[in-house]
Amino acid sequence: MSRKTRVLVVDDEKLSFKLLEQIFIKEDWESFWAATGSSGIEMAKLLEPDIILLDLVLPDKNGFEVCAALKENELTKDIPVIFVTSRNDREAIVKAFEEGAVDFVTKPFFLEEIWVRVKTQLKPKQYADELKEKNEQLSLLAEKLQILSLTDELMLIGNRRAFEMEIERVHNQAVRLHQPYCLLIADIDFFKKFNDYFGHQAGDRVLRTLGEIFKNSVRSYDFVARYGGEEIVVILPQTDCPDGMRIAQRIQEEIAKKNIVHPANPPHNRLTVSIGLSCFKPDNPDFSYYEVIRKADQALYQAKNAGRNSIRVFREE
């Protein structure tokens, strides 16, 4: 449920507030009183009222100064301010509107007049608040959709599109900062036979498990994505080949701990992955990320030829 309408009265005369309070009670609004300009400004920041009724003559600051301060603050700049004061000269009225007031009422006032003027100013404020809330909701939704568009819904890691965006970003950064990085491409050994043996639902469960293993086996700033049906890629920024090899070994060790039965993967008879590793070296800036991908893919081919469940760093054959 939305909160009640809030009205802040900034006036050093409590009698004025008590008179105005009759309107607020009748409308079931929440009302607050500040006797000085400074306290009025602080209460406005804290309460973020829907409207402020402001006297011109106050003990510490005049109403013009208070209004100007409210309009300069991000929390209070959109709150409508109505001056309610005994001054009615042209100079005061013009100055009030120059400082950002939306209306000007002179004392003594009729409660009915105040009620109408407050109601008139609350409507656009409420519309603006609703529009702001809807825009925030749309922004959140757009952000969620963006995340979903870059996420593999089964493995809950990045998808191919996300990988292509990230590898380009990491590569350009490595060239600019003269840093190395590594790319792993892992392939589940005989995964089609696993699906044929246990069924696709079991295969999906394995993919979800592997997504978790890969995410938990790498560092917070590394990037994991599903590259193809049973291929997973890992981008390792600021990493040389020896460190990349250690991370690849850790991934294989964590998969081995799960001891997932795979009868169609002899001689291991459990689920394994083959991993190809390629490294970008900053002393060769003309080396494109397409070449990094190609070499990691070639290293994966070499790992499979070596009997699977193995890791190979790219070597020219």
C-alpha positions as a LaTeX table, in Angstrom:
\begin{tabular}{lrrr}
\hline
Residue & $x$ (\AA) & $y$ (\AA) & $z$ (\AA) \\
\hline
Met1 & 0.00 & 0.00 & 0.00 \\
Ser2 & 1.20 & 3.51 & $-0.78$ \\
Arg3 & 1.84 & 5.82 & 2.15 \\
Lys4 & $-0.45$ & 8.65 & 3.17 \\
Thr5 & 0.01 & 12.12 & 1.70 \\
Arg6 & 2.54 & 14.09 & 3.74 \\
Val7 & 2.36 & 17.84 & 4.28 \\
Leu8 & 5.13 & 19.87 & 5.92 \\
Val9 & 4.31 & 23.31 & 7.35 \\
Val10 & 7.28 & 25.60 & 7.98 \\
Asp11 & 5.98 & 28.48 & 10.10 \\
Asp12 & 7.14 & 29.97 & 13.40 \\
Glu13 & 3.50 & 30.47 & 14.48 \\
Lys14 & 2.08 & 27.21 & 15.78 \\
Leu15 & $-1.43$ & 28.65 & 15.59 \\
Ser16 & $-1.15$ & 28.75 & 11.78 \\
Phe17 & $-0.17$ & 25.09 & 11.77 \\
Lys18 & $-3.09$ & 24.18 & 14.05 \\
Leu19 & $-5.51$ & 25.93 & 11.70 \\
Leu20 & $-4.10$ & 24.19 & 8.66 \\
Glu21 & $-4.08$ & 20.87 & 10.49 \\
Gln22 & $-7.87$ & 20.81 & 10.33 \\
Ile23 & $-7.61$ & 20.28 & 6.57 \\
Phe24 & $-5.00$ & 17.56 & 6.92 \\
Ile25 & $-6.99$ & 15.61 & 9.52 \\
Lys26 & $-10.12$ & 15.78 & 7.38 \\
Glu27 & $-8.23$ & 14.46 & 4.36 \\
Asp28 & $-6.42$ & 11.80 & 6.46 \\
Trp29 & $-3.04$ & 13.27 & 5.54 \\
Glu30 & 0.07 & 13.14 & 7.69 \\
Ser31 & 1.15 & 16.62 & 8.79 \\
Phe32 & 4.43 & 17.87 & 10.24 \\
Trp33 & 5.50 & 21.22 & 11.64 \\
Ala34 & 8.85 & 23.02 & 11.65 \\
Ala35 & 9.25 & 26.34 & 13.46 \\
Thr36 & 12.50 & 27.42 & 11.76 \\
Gly37 & 13.87 & 27.45 & 8.25 \\
Ser38 & 16.82 & 25.18 & 9.10 \\
Ser39 & 14.64 & 22.55 & 10.76 \\
Gly40 & 12.21 & 22.78 & 7.85 \\
Ile41 & 14.97 & 21.99 & 5.37 \\
Glu42 & 16.20 & 19.01 & 7.42 \\
Met43 & 12.67 & 17.66 & 7.93 \\
Ala44 & 11.99 & 17.97 & 4.21 \\
Lys45 & 15.10 & 15.86 & 3.44 \\
Leu46 & 14.11 & 13.27 & 6.04 \\
Leu47 & 10.38 & 13.04 & 5.33 \\
Glu48 & 10.28 & 13.86 & 1.60 \\
Pro49 & 6.76 & 15.33 & 1.96 \\
Asp50 & 4.36 & 15.64 & $-0.96$ \\
Ile51 & 3.96 & 19.39 & $-0.46$ \\
Ile52 & 5.43 & 22.15 & 1.72 \\
Leu53 & 3.59 & 25.21 & 3.05 \\
Leu54 & 6.23 & 27.83 & 3.78 \\
Asp55 & 6.08 & 31.12 & 5.67 \\
Leu56 & 8.23 & 33.99 & 4.46 \\
Val57 & 9.20 & 35.38 & 7.88 \\
Leu58 & 11.11 & 32.86 & 10.02 \\
Pro59 & 13.45 & 33.24 & 13.03 \\
Asp60 & 16.68 & 32.11 & 11.29 \\
Lys61 & 16.27 & 32.16 & 7.50 \\
Asn62 & 13.68 & 33.87 & 5.36 \\
Gly63 & 11.34 & 31.79 & 3.23 \\
Phe64 & 13.16 & 32.71 & 0.02 \\
Glu65 & 16.39 & 31.19 & 1.36 \\
Val66 & 14.58 & 28.07 & 2.51 \\
Cys67 & 12.85 & 27.62 & $-0.84$ \\
Ala68 & 16.13 & 28.10 & $-2.72$ \\
Ala69 & 17.86 & 25.50 & $-0.51$ \\
Leu70 & 15.04 & 23.01 & $-1.10$ \\
Lys71 & 15.26 & 23.45 & $-4.87$ \\
Glu72 & 19.02 & 22.92 & $-4.85$ \\
Asn73 & 18.78 & 19.56 & $-3.04$ \\
Glu74 & 18.25 & 16.38 & $-5.06$ \\
Leu75 & 15.86 & 14.91 & $-2.45$ \\
Thr76 & 13.61 & 17.95 & $-2.20$ \\
Lys77 & 13.89 & 19.80 & $-5.52$ \\
Asp78 & 10.65 & 18.34 & $-6.94$ \\
Ile79 & 8.49 & 18.98 & $-3.86$ \\
Pro80 & 5.97 & 21.75 & $-4.61$ \\
Val81 & 6.26 & 24.76 & $-2.27$ \\
Ile82 & 3.35 & 27.10 & $-1.50$ \\
Phe83 & 4.18 & 30.32 & 0.30 \\
Val84 & 1.67 & 31.17 & 3.05 \\
Thr85 & 2.61 & 34.56 & 4.46 \\
Ser86 & 1.29 & 37.91 & 5.65 \\
Arg87 & 3.27 & 39.75 & 2.98 \\
Asn88 & 1.33 & 40.48 & $-0.18$ \\
Asp89 & 3.50 & 43.00 & $-2.01$ \\
Arg90 & 4.40 & 42.50 & $-5.63$ \\
Glu91 & 8.13 & 42.16 & $-4.88$ \\
Ala92 & 7.56 & 39.26 & $-2.44$ \\
Ile93 & 5.23 & 37.44 & $-4.83$ \\
Val94 & 7.63 & 37.74 & $-7.78$ \\
Lys95 & 10.61 & 36.69 & $-5.63$ \\
Ala96 & 8.73 & 33.63 & $-4.34$ \\
Phe97 & 8.07 & 32.36 & $-7.85$ \\
Glu98 & 11.64 & 33.12 & $-8.90$ \\
Glu99 & 12.89 & 30.85 & $-6.10$ \\
Gly100 & 10.71 & 27.99 & $-7.34$ \\
Ala101 & 7.38 & 28.30 & $-5.48$ \\
Val102 & 4.28 & 26.98 & $-7.23$ \\
Asp103 & 1.76 & 29.22 & $-5.44$ \\
Phe104 & 1.45 & 32.17 & $-3.06$ \\
Val105 & $-1.28$ & 32.63 & $-0.39$ \\
Thr106 & $-1.59$ & 35.64 & 1.91 \\
Lys107 & $-2.59$ & 35.60 & 5.56 \\
Pro108 & $-5.21$ & 35.64 & 6.90 \\
Phe109 & $-6.40$ & 32.80 & 4.70 \\
Phe110 & $-9.57$ & 30.79 & 4.23 \\
Leu111 & $-9.15$ & 27.10 & 4.93 \\
Glu112 & $-11.22$ & 26.28 & 1.85 \\
Glu113 & $-8.82$ & 28.31 & $-0.30$ \\
Ile114 & $-5.78$ & 26.52 & 1.13 \\
Trp115 & $-7.48$ & 23.17 & 0.60 \\
Val116 & $-8.16$ & 23.90 & $-3.08$ \\
Arg117 & $-4.66$ & 25.23 & $-3.74$ \\
Val118 & $-2.98$ & 22.28 & $-2.02$ \\
Lys119 & $-5.16$ & 19.77 & $-3.88$ \\
Thr120 & $-4.37$ & 21.49 & $-7.18$ \\
Gln121 & $-0.62$ & 21.17 & $-6.61$ \\
Leu122 & $-0.76$ & 17.60 & $-5.28$ \\
Lys123 & $-2.23$ & 16.19 & $-8.49$ \\
Pro124 & 0.76 & 16.86 & $-10.79$ \\
Lys125 & 3.14 & 15.83 & $-7.97$ \\
Gln126 & 1.34 & 12.50 & $-7.61$ \\
Tyr127 & 1.35 & 11.97 & $-11.37$ \\
Ala128 & 5.07 & 12.75 & $-11.47$ \\
Asp129 & 5.75 & 10.31 & $-8.62$ \\
Glu130 & 3.78 & 7.57 & $-10.34$ \\
Leu131 & 5.63 & 8.22 & $-13.60$ \\
Lys132 & 8.97 & 8.12 & $-11.79$ \\
Glu133 & 8.06 & 4.82 & $-10.11$ \\
Lys134 & 6.97 & 3.30 & $-13.43$ \\
Asn135 & 10.17 & 4.47 & $-15.11$ \\
Glu136 & 12.23 & 2.88 & $-12.33$ \\
Gln137 & 10.29 & $-0.36$ & $-12.74$ \\
Leu138 & 10.85 & $-0.28$ & $-16.51$ \\
Ser139 & 14.54 & 0.39 & $-15.97$ \\
Leu140 & 14.79 & $-2.61$ & $-13.63$ \\
Leu141 & 12.90 & $-4.77$ & $-16.10$ \\
Ala142 & 15.18 & $-3.67$ & $-18.95$ \\
Glu143 & 18.21 & $-4.51$ & $-16.81$ \\
Lys144 & 16.82 & $-7.97$ & $-16.03$ \\
Leu145 & 16.04 & $-8.58$ & $-19.71$ \\
Gln146 & 19.57 & $-7.54$ & $-20.63$ \\
Ile147 & 20.98 & $-10.03$ & $-18.12$ \\
Leu148 & 18.66 & $-12.78$ & $-19.38$ \\
Ser149 & 19.64 & $-12.08$ & $-22.99$ \\
Leu150 & 23.28 & $-12.76$ & $-22.07$ \\
Thr151 & 22.67 & $-15.82$ & $-19.86$ \\
Asp152 & 22.38 & $-19.48$ & $-20.77$ \\
Glu153 & 19.12 & $-20.40$ & $-19.07$ \\
Leu154 & 20.12 & $-24.03$ & $-18.45$ \\
Met155 & 23.65 & $-23.65$ & $-17.08$ \\
Leu156 & 23.11 & $-20.15$ & $-15.61$ \\
Ile157 & 26.38 & $-18.87$ & $-17.03$ \\
Gly158 & 27.04 & $-16.54$ & $-19.96$ \\
Asn159 & 25.82 & $-17.52$ & $-23.42$ \\
Arg160 & 27.64 & $-17.35$ & $-26.78$ \\
Arg161 & 26.66 & $-13.71$ & $-27.33$ \\
Ala162 & 27.91 & $-12.73$ & $-23.88$ \\
Phe163 & 31.19 & $-14.54$ & $-24.54$ \\
Glu164 & 31.77 & $-12.75$ & $-27.84$ \\
Met165 & 31.22 & $-9.39$ & $-26.15$ \\
Glu166 & 33.48 & $-10.23$ & $-23.21$ \\
Ile167 & 36.38 & $-11.71$ & $-25.19$ \\
Glu168 & 36.52 & $-8.56$ & $-27.31$ \\
Arg169 & 36.48 & $-6.36$ & $-24.20$ \\
Val170 & 39.17 & $-8.37$ & $-22.39$ \\
His171 & 41.36 & $-8.55$ & $-25.50$ \\
Asn172 & 41.19 & $-4.80$ & $-26.14$ \\
Gln173 & 41.99 & $-4.11$ & $-22.48$ \\
Ala174 & 44.95 & $-6.52$ & $-22.58$ \\
Val175 & 46.35 & $-4.78$ & $-25.66$ \\
Arg176 & 45.85 & $-1.34$ & $-24.12$ \\
Leu177 & 47.39 & $-2.23$ & $-20.75$ \\
His178 & 49.99 & $-4.63$ & $-22.16$ \\
Gln179 & 48.70 & $-7.57$ & $-20.11$ \\
Pro180 & 48.37 & $-11.32$ & $-20.83$ \\
Tyr181 & 45.15 & $-13.30$ & $-20.70$ \\
Cys182 & 44.16 & $-16.94$ & $-21.27$ \\
Leu183 & 41.19 & $-18.69$ & $-22.83$ \\
Leu184 & 40.02 & $-22.19$ & $-21.90$ \\
Ile185 & 37.66 & $-24.21$ & $-24.06$ \\
Ala186 & 36.35 & $-27.31$ & $-22.30$ \\
Asp187 & 34.34 & $-30.10$ & $-23.89$ \\
Ile188 & 32.44 & $-32.82$ & $-22.03$ \\
Asp189 & 33.87 & $-36.15$ & $-23.13$ \\
Phe190 & 31.37 & $-38.36$ & $-24.99$ \\
Phe191 & 28.44 & $-36.26$ & $-23.81$ \\
Lys192 & 26.18 & $-37.45$ & $-26.62$ \\
Lys193 & 26.71 & $-41.02$ & $-25.42$ \\
Phe194 & 25.90 & $-39.87$ & $-21.87$ \\
Asn195 & 22.57 & $-38.46$ & $-23.11$ \\
Asp196 & 21.87 & $-41.61$ & $-25.12$ \\
Tyr197 & 22.59 & $-43.77$ & $-22.06$ \\
Phe198 & 20.84 & $-41.76$ & $-19.30$ \\
Gly199 & 18.47 & $-39.50$ & $-21.24$ \\
His200 & 18.42 & $-35.76$ & $-21.90$ \\
Gln201 & 16.95 & $-34.84$ & $-18.51$ \\
Ala202 & 19.95 & $-36.38$ & $-16.79$ \\
Gly203 & 22.16 & $-34.58$ & $-19.29$ \\
Asp204 & 20.53 & $-31.26$ & $-18.40$ \\
Arg205 & 21.15 & $-31.90$ & $-14.70$ \\
Val206 & 24.82 & $-32.57$ & $-15.46$ \\
Leu207 & 25.08 & $-29.33$ & $-17.44$ \\
Arg208 & 23.64 & $-27.36$ & $-14.50$ \\
Thr209 & 26.11 & $-29.04$ & $-12.16$ \\
Leu210 & 29.02 & $-28.25$ & $-14.45$ \\
Gly211 & 27.91 & $-24.63$ & $-14.69$ \\
Glu212 & 28.20 & $-24.41$ & $-10.89$ \\
Ile213 & 31.55 & $-26.20$ & $-10.83$ \\
Phe214 & 33.09 & $-23.90$ & $-13.42$ \\
Lys215 & 31.80 & $-20.74$ & $-11.69$ \\
Asn216 & 33.07 & $-21.94$ & $-8.30$ \\
Ser217 & 36.45 & $-23.03$ & $-9.66$ \\
Val218 & 37.49 & $-19.69$ & $-11.13$ \\
Arg219 & 38.14 & $-16.24$ & $-9.72$ \\
Ser220 & 35.47 & $-13.57$ & $-9.26$ \\
Tyr221 & 36.74 & $-11.56$ & $-12.24$ \\
Asp222 & 36.99 & $-14.52$ & $-14.64$ \\
Phe223 & 34.20 & $-15.10$ & $-17.15$ \\
Val224 & 32.42 & $-18.41$ & $-17.81$ \\
Ala225 & 30.05 & $-19.05$ & $-20.72$ \\
Arg226 & 28.46 & $-21.86$ & $-22.67$ \\
Tyr227 & 30.08 & $-21.84$ & $-26.09$ \\
Gly228 & 28.11 & $-24.62$ & $-27.75$ \\
Gly229 & 26.11 & $-27.72$ & $-26.89$ \\
Glu230 & 28.63 & $-29.24$ & $-24.49$ \\
Glu231 & 31.46 & $-26.72$ & $-24.77$ \\
Ile232 & 32.25 & $-24.25$ & $-22.00$ \\
Val233 & 34.65 & $-21.33$ & $-22.34$ \\
Val234 & 36.50 & $-19.49$ & $-19.59$ \\
Ile235 & 38.21 & $-16.12$ & $-20.08$ \\
Leu236 & 41.04 & $-15.53$ & $-17.61$ \\
Pro237 & 42.10 & $-11.86$ & $-17.62$ \\
Gln238 & 45.61 & $-10.86$ & $-16.47$ \\
Thr239 & 46.69 & $-14.52$ & $-16.52$ \\
Asp240 & 49.74 & $-16.20$ & $-18.04$ \\
Cys241 & 49.90 & $-19.80$ & $-19.27$ \\
Pro242 & 51.16 & $-21.44$ & $-16.03$ \\
Asp243 & 48.34 & $-19.84$ & $-14.01$ \\
Gly244 & 45.84 & $-20.73$ & $-16.74$ \\
Met245 & 47.01 & $-24.36$ & $-16.54$ \\
Arg246 & 46.53 & $-24.39$ & $-12.76$ \\
Ile247 & 42.95 & $-23.13$ & $-13.11$ \\
Ala248 & 42.21 & $-25.75$ & $-15.78$ \\
Gln249 & 43.57 & $-28.45$ & $-13.47$ \\
Arg250 & 41.42 & $-27.17$ & $-10.61$ \\
Ile251 & 38.32 & $-27.41$ & $-12.81$ \\
Gln252 & 39.12 & $-31.02$ & $-13.68$ \\
Glu253 & 39.79 & $-31.85$ & $-10.03$ \\
Glu254 & 36.43 & $-30.41$ & $-8.93$ \\
Ile255 & 34.61 & $-32.36$ & $-11.63$ \\
Ala256 & 36.40 & $-35.56$ & $-10.55$ \\
Lys257 & 35.23 & $-34.99$ & $-6.94$ \\
Lys258 & 31.62 & $-35.20$ & $-8.12$ \\
Asn259 & 32.32 & $-38.70$ & $-9.46$ \\
Ile260 & 29.45 & $-38.57$ & $-11.97$ \\
Val261 & 29.02 & $-42.04$ & $-13.47$ \\
His262 & 29.51 & $-42.24$ & $-17.25$ \\
Pro263 & 29.73 & $-45.90$ & $-18.44$ \\
Ala264 & 30.20 & $-44.77$ & $-22.06$ \\
Asn265 & 33.48 & $-43.00$ & $-21.22$ \\
Pro266 & 36.07 & $-45.75$ & $-20.78$ \\
Pro267 & 38.49 & $-46.23$ & $-19.16$ \\
His268 & 37.39 & $-43.55$ & $-16.66$ \\
Asn269 & 33.71 & $-44.60$ & $-16.44$ \\
Arg270 & 32.89 & $-41.22$ & $-14.97$ \\
Leu271 & 32.19 & $-37.79$ & $-16.43$ \\
Thr272 & 35.33 & $-35.98$ & $-17.59$ \\
Val273 & 36.18 & $-32.92$ & $-19.66$ \\
Ser274 & 38.95 & $-32.20$ & $-22.12$ \\
Ile275 & 40.37 & $-28.66$ & $-22.02$ \\
Gly276 & 42.26 & $-26.61$ & $-24.58$ \\
Leu277 & 44.20 & $-23.56$ & $-23.43$ \\
Ser278 & 45.57 & $-20.65$ & $-25.42$ \\
Cys279 & 47.29 & $-17.54$ & $-24.13$ \\
Phe280 & 47.58 & $-14.01$ & $-25.41$ \\
Lys281 & 50.99 & $-12.48$ & $-24.81$ \\
Pro282 & 51.27 & $-8.69$ & $-24.69$ \\
Asp283 & 54.50 & $-8.74$ & $-26.73$ \\
Asn284 & 52.39 & $-9.71$ & $-29.75$ \\
Pro285 & 49.65 & $-7.01$ & $-29.89$ \\
Asp286 & 48.72 & $-7.86$ & $-33.50$ \\
Phe287 & 47.42 & $-11.22$ & $-32.30$ \\
Ser288 & 43.59 & $-10.96$ & $-32.60$ \\
Tyr289 & 41.12 & $-12.55$ & $-30.20$ \\
Tyr290 & 39.85 & $-14.64$ & $-33.13$ \\
Glu291 & 43.31 & $-16.20$ & $-33.17$ \\
Val292 & 43.11 & $-16.80$ & $-29.42$ \\
Ile293 & 39.83 & $-18.65$ & $-29.91$ \\
Arg294 & 41.19 & $-20.63$ & $-32.86$ \\
Lys295 & 44.25 & $-21.73$ & $-30.91$ \\
Ala296 & 42.21 & $-22.73$ & $-27.84$ \\
Asp297 & 39.95 & $-24.77$ & $-30.12$ \\
Gln298 & 42.99 & $-26.42$ & $-31.70$ \\
Ala299 & 44.41 & $-27.18$ & $-28.24$ \\
Leu300 & 41.09 & $-28.80$ & $-27.32$ \\
Tyr301 & 41.37 & $-30.98$ & $-30.42$ \\
Gln302 & 44.87 & $-31.97$ & $-29.28$ \\
Ala303 & 43.55 & $-32.79$ & $-25.78$ \\
Lys304 & 40.90 & $-35.10$ & $-27.24$ \\
Asn305 & 43.46 & $-36.81$ & $-29.43$ \\
Ala306 & 45.59 & $-37.38$ & $-26.35$ \\
Gly307 & 42.92 & $-39.65$ & $-24.87$ \\
Arg308 & 40.48 & $-37.09$ & $-23.41$ \\
Asn309 & 40.23 & $-36.05$ & $-19.74$ \\
Ser310 & 43.38 & $-34.06$ & $-20.48$ \\
Ile311 & 44.56 & $-30.47$ & $-20.79$ \\
Arg312 & 46.63 & $-29.15$ & $-23.65$ \\
Val313 & 48.18 & $-25.75$ & $-24.18$ \\
Phe314 & 48.18 & $-24.80$ & $-27.85$ \\
Arg315 & 51.22 & $-26.03$ & $-29.70$ \\
Glu316 & 51.71 & $-25.73$ & $-33.44$ \\
Glu317 & 51.56 & $-29.22$ & $-34.92$ \\
\hline
\end{tabular}
